[in-house]
Amino acid sequence: MQNIALITLVVRDYDEAIAFYTDALGFHLVEDTDRGDGSRWVVVRPAGSGTGTGLLLARAGNDDQRASVGAQTGGRVGFFLHTDDFARDHARMTAAGVRFLEEPRHEAYGSVAVFEDLYGNKWDLLEPR
């Protein structure tokens, strides 16, 4: 059996990324370990996801990596945050200052709205039907 444990998200700064993902999106900080070379191993996971896929927040370390911050998926929606209560999470995230790019839509597959993280990466907030 295989599963995807972590997905790397290149960020500008560890602490600002932790603050956004934990405060605005409600994720849990799973690990924040100093690696001794100025870098950290920082993992966040959506609340209630148990040991599901997490994000490894990796600070950009060179010009190429800095150029990819916020554009890791070429402007497409690249991340999909599922919820069991769209209205609750949409309201909480909006109140926390998350920028939604559209009004909520109710599609055949569920309720959805696209939002941006603090760097401009596009996400779907999605309550599957």
Coordinates of C-alpha atoms in Angstrom, one line a residue:
M1 CA 0.0 0.0 0.0
Q2 CA 1.2 3.5 -0.8
N3 CA 0.0 7.0 0.0
I4 CA 1.2 10.5 -0.4
A5 CA 2.4 11.7 3.0
L6 CA 3.6 15.2 2.2
I7 CA 3.5 17.8 -0.6
T8 CA 6.2 20.5 -0.5
L9 CA 4.9 24.0 -0.7
V10 CA 7.7 26.6 -1.3
V11 CA 7.1 29.6 0.9
R12 CA 8.8 33.0 1.5
D13 CA 9.0 32.7 5.3
Y14 CA 8.3 29.9 7.7
D15 CA 6.6 31.9 10.4
E16 CA 4.3 33.9 8.1
A17 CA 3.3 30.6 6.3
I18 CA 2.7 28.8 9.7
A19 CA 0.5 31.8 10.8
F20 CA -1.6 31.7 7.6
Y21 CA -2.1 28.0 7.5
T22 CA -2.9 27.6 11.2
D23 CA -4.8 30.9 11.8
A24 CA -6.6 31.6 8.5
L25 CA -7.1 28.0 7.3
G26 CA -7.3 26.3 10.7
F27 CA -4.6 23.7 10.0
H28 CA -2.6 22.1 12.8
L29 CA 1.1 22.6 13.1
V30 CA 2.3 19.0 13.2
E31 CA 6.1 19.6 13.3
D32 CA 8.5 22.5 13.4
T33 CA 12.0 21.3 13.8
D34 CA 15.2 23.3 13.4
R35 CA 17.5 21.5 11.1
G36 CA 20.6 23.3 12.3
D37 CA 21.5 24.9 9.0
G38 CA 19.1 27.7 9.1
S39 CA 16.3 25.6 7.6
R40 CA 13.4 24.0 9.4
W41 CA 11.2 21.0 8.8
V42 CA 7.7 22.4 9.1
V43 CA 4.6 20.3 8.5
V44 CA 1.0 21.4 8.7
R45 CA -2.2 19.4 8.2
P46 CA -5.9 20.2 7.9
A47 CA -7.7 19.9 11.2
G48 CA -9.3 16.5 11.5
S49 CA -7.2 14.9 8.8
G50 CA -5.4 12.6 11.2
T51 CA -2.3 11.2 9.5
G52 CA -3.5 12.2 6.0
T53 CA -1.5 14.2 3.5
G54 CA 0.3 17.2 5.0
L55 CA 2.1 20.2 3.6
L56 CA 5.8 20.5 4.0
L57 CA 6.4 24.3 4.2
A58 CA 9.9 24.8 2.7
R59 CA 11.4 28.3 2.7
A60 CA 12.8 29.3 -0.7
G61 CA 16.5 28.9 -0.7
N62 CA 17.6 30.4 -4.1
D63 CA 16.3 32.6 -6.9
D64 CA 14.6 29.8 -8.8
Q65 CA 12.7 28.7 -5.7
R66 CA 11.8 32.3 -4.8
A67 CA 10.4 32.8 -8.3
S68 CA 8.1 29.8 -7.8
V69 CA 6.5 31.0 -4.6
G70 CA 2.8 31.5 -5.4
A71 CA 3.1 30.0 -8.9
Q72 CA 3.9 26.4 -8.2
T73 CA 1.0 25.2 -10.4
G74 CA 1.2 27.8 -13.2
G75 CA -1.8 29.7 -12.1
R76 CA -4.2 26.7 -12.0
V77 CA -6.0 25.5 -8.9
G78 CA -3.4 23.2 -7.5
F79 CA -4.7 22.3 -4.0
F80 CA -8.1 21.0 -2.9
L81 CA -9.2 21.4 0.6
H82 CA -12.2 19.2 1.3
T83 CA -14.6 20.1 4.1
D84 CA -17.7 18.5 5.7
D85 CA -19.3 21.9 6.2
F86 CA -18.7 24.4 3.4
A87 CA -20.8 27.3 4.8
R88 CA -19.0 27.1 8.2
D89 CA -15.5 27.0 6.7
H90 CA -16.2 29.6 4.1
A91 CA -17.5 32.0 6.7
R92 CA -14.6 31.3 9.1
M93 CA -12.0 31.7 6.4
T94 CA -13.6 34.9 5.0
A95 CA -13.6 36.4 8.6
A96 CA -9.9 35.4 8.9
G97 CA -9.1 37.5 5.8
V98 CA -8.8 34.7 3.2
R99 CA -9.3 36.1 -0.3
F100 CA -11.9 34.1 -2.3
L101 CA -11.8 34.7 -6.0
E102 CA -15.4 33.9 -6.6
E103 CA -18.7 33.5 -4.9
P104 CA -19.6 30.0 -3.7
R105 CA -20.9 27.7 -6.4
H106 CA -23.1 24.7 -6.0
E107 CA -22.2 22.2 -8.7
A108 CA -23.3 18.6 -9.3
Y109 CA -20.1 17.4 -7.5
G110 CA -20.5 19.7 -4.5
S111 CA -20.2 23.2 -3.1
V112 CA -17.0 25.0 -4.1
A113 CA -15.2 28.3 -4.2
V114 CA -11.6 29.2 -5.3
F115 CA -9.4 31.0 -2.8
E116 CA -5.8 32.1 -2.7
D117 CA -3.3 31.4 0.0
L118 CA -1.0 34.2 1.2
Y119 CA 1.3 33.7 -1.8
G120 CA -1.3 33.5 -4.5
N121 CA -1.5 29.7 -4.9
K122 CA -5.1 28.8 -5.9
W123 CA -7.1 26.4 -3.8
D124 CA -10.6 24.9 -4.0
L125 CA -12.6 24.9 -0.8
L126 CA -14.9 22.0 -1.6
E127 CA -17.6 20.1 0.2
P128 CA -18.2 17.0 -2.0
R129 CA -21.8 15.9 -2.5

